[in-house]
Short mmCIF file of C-alpha atoms in Angstrom, two decimals:
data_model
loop_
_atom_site.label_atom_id
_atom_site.label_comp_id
_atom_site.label_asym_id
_atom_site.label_seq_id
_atom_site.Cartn_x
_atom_site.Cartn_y
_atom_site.Cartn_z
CA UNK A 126 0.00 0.00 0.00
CA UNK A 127 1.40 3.24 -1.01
CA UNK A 128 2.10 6.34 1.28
CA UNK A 129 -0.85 8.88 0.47
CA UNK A 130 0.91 11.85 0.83
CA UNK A 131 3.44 11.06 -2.10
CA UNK A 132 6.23 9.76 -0.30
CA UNK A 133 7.70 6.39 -0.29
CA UNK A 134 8.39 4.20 2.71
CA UNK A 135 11.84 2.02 2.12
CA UNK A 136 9.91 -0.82 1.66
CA UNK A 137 7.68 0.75 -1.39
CA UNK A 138 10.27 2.15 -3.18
CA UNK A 139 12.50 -1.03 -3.05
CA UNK A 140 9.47 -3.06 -4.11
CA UNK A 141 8.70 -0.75 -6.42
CA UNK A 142 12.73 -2.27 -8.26
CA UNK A 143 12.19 -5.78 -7.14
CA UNK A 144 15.01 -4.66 -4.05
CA UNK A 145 15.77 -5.81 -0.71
CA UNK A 146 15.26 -3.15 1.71
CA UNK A 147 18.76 -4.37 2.86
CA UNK A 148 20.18 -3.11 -0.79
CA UNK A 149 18.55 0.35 -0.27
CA UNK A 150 20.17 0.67 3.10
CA UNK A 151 23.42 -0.28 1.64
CA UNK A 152 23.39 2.25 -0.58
CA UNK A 153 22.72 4.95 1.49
CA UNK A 154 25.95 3.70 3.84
CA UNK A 155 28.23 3.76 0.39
CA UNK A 156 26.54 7.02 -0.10
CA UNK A 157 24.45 7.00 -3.44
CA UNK A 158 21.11 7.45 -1.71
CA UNK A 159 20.10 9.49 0.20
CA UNK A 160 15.99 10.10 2.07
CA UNK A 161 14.39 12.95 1.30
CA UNK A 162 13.42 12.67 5.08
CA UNK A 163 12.93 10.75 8.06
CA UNK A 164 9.93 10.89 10.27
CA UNK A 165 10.92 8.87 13.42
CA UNK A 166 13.15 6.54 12.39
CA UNK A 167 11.54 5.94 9.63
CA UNK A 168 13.29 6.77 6.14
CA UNK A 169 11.21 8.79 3.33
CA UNK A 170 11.47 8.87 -0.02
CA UNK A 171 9.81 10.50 -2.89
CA UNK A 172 9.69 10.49 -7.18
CA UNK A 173 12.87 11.47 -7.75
CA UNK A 174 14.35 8.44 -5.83
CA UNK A 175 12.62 6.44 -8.51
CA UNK A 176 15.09 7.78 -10.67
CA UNK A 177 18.11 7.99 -8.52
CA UNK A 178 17.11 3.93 -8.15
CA UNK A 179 16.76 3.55 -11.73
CA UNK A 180 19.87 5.14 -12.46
CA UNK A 181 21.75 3.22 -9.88
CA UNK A 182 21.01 0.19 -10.89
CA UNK A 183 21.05 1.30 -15.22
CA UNK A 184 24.86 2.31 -13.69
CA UNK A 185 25.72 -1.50 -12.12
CA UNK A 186 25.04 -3.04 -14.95
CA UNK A 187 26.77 -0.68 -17.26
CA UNK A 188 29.65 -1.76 -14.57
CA UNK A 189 30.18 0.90 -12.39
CA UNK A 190 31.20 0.45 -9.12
CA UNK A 191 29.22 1.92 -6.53
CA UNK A 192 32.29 4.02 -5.69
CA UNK A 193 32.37 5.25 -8.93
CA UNK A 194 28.29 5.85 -9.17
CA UNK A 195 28.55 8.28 -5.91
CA UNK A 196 31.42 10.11 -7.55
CA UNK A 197 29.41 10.72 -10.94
CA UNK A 198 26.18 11.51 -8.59
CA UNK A 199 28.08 13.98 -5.83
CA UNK A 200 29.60 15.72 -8.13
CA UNK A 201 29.04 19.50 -8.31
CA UNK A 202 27.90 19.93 -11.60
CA UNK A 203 27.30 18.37 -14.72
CA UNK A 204 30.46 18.77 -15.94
CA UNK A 205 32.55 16.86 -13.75
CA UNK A 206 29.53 14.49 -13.89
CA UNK A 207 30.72 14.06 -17.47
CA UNK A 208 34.32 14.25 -17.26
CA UNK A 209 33.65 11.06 -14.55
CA UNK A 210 32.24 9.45 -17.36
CA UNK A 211 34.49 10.28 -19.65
CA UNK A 212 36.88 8.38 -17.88
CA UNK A 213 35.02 5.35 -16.77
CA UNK A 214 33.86 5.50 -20.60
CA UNK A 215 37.60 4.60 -21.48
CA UNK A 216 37.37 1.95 -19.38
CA UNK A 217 34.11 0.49 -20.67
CA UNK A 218 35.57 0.36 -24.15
CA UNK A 219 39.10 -1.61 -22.86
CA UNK A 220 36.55 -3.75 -21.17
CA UNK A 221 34.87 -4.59 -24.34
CA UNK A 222 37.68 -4.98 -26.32
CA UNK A 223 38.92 -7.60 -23.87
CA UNK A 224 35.23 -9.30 -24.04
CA UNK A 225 35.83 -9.19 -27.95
CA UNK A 226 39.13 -10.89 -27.77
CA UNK A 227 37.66 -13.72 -25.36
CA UNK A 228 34.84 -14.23 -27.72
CA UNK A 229 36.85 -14.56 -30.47
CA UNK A 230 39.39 -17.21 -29.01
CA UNK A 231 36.34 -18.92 -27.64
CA UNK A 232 34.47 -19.06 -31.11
CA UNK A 233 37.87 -20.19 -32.47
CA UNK A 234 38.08 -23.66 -30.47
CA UNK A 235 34.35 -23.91 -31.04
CA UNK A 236 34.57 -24.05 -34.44
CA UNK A 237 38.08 -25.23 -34.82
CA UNK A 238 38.54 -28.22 -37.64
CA UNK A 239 40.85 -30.17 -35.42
CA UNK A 240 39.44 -32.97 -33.06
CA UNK A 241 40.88 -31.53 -30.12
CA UNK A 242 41.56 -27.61 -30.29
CA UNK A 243 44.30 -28.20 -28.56
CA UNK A 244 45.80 -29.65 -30.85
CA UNK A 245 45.42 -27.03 -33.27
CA UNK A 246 48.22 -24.43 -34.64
CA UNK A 247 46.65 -21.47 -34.66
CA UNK A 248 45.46 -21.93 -31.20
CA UNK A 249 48.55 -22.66 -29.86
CA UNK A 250 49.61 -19.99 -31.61
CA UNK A 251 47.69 -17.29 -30.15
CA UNK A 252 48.16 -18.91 -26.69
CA UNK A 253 52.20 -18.87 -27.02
CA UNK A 254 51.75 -15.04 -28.15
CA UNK A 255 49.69 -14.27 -24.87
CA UNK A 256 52.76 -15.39 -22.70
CA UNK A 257 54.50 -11.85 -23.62
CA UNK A 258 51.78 -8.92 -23.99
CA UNK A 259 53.71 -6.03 -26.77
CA UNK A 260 56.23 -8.87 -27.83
CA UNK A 261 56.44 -6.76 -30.96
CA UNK A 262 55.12 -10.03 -33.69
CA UNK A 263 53.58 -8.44 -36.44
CA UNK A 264 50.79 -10.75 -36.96
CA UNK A 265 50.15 -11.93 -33.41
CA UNK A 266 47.83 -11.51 -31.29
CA UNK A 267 48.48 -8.73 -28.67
CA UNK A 268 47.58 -9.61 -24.87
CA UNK A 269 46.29 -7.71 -22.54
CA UNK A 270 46.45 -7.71 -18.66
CA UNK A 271 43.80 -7.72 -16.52
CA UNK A 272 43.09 -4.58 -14.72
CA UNK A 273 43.77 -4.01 -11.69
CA UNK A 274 47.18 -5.39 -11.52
CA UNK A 275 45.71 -9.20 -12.28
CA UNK A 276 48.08 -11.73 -13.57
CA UNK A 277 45.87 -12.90 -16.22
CA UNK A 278 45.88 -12.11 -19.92
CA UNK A 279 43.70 -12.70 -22.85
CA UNK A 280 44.39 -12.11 -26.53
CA UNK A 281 43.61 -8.91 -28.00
CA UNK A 282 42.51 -9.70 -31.34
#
């Protein structure tokens, strides 16, 4: 049953995304949400926490952090709101690119006319080329680290 003076209890608005209350109080711990209110001890919400949910959880599954959602949503203005983006933007696209290469080494040993794949050239070829990421071969396949300082690589075309 919804609040009749236009505000949202915790409960409404989370049900309102399919949420946990739990994930709503999270948030406002991390510090992308925020009540417009309490009354008691009770939290308060209105319309445009609709869209603050929305966009929080548009902004997960684009694959930003939660850190990174509170700096895009604090900040003072909508430039540095873009110039946040801009930079987790660049990261989006090296993401992809790595998702790319994956696929494609994936959808090579799918379809690969050997009986075993690993038995197969080519594959062993872009494997041995991952073990040194900018080894300089013109027609390899460059690997790229992980971020985050990970150990693992996948090829890069």
């Amino acid at each position: 049953m919804k609040s009749s003076d236009g505000e949202l209890t915790i409960g409404e608005l989370a049900a309102d995304f399919g949420l946990a209350t739990h994930v709503l109080r999270h948030w406002e711990s991390v510090g992308v949400l925020h009540p417009a209110r309490r009354v008691g001890d009770r939290r308060r919400y209105n319309d445009e926490h609709r869209f603050r949910v929305a966009l929080i959880l548009q902004a997960k599954a684009a694959g930003l952090s939660l850190e990174q959602i509170r700096e895009v949503v604090e900040a003072p203005d909508g430039t540095a709101r873009r110039d946040r983006l801009t930079a987790f933007l660049a990261e989006l696209d090296e993401r992809i690119e790595r998702l790319r290469s994956a696929r494609e080494l994936v959808a090579h040993a799918v379809g690969c006319p050997h009986e075993d794949f690993l038995a197969c050239a080519r594959m062993r070829e872009i494997l041995h080329d991952c073990r040194t990421p900018g080894n300089g071969t013109a027609d390899a396949h460059v690997c790229v680290r992980e971020p985050f300082g990970g150990d693992r690589v996948v090829p890069d075309r």
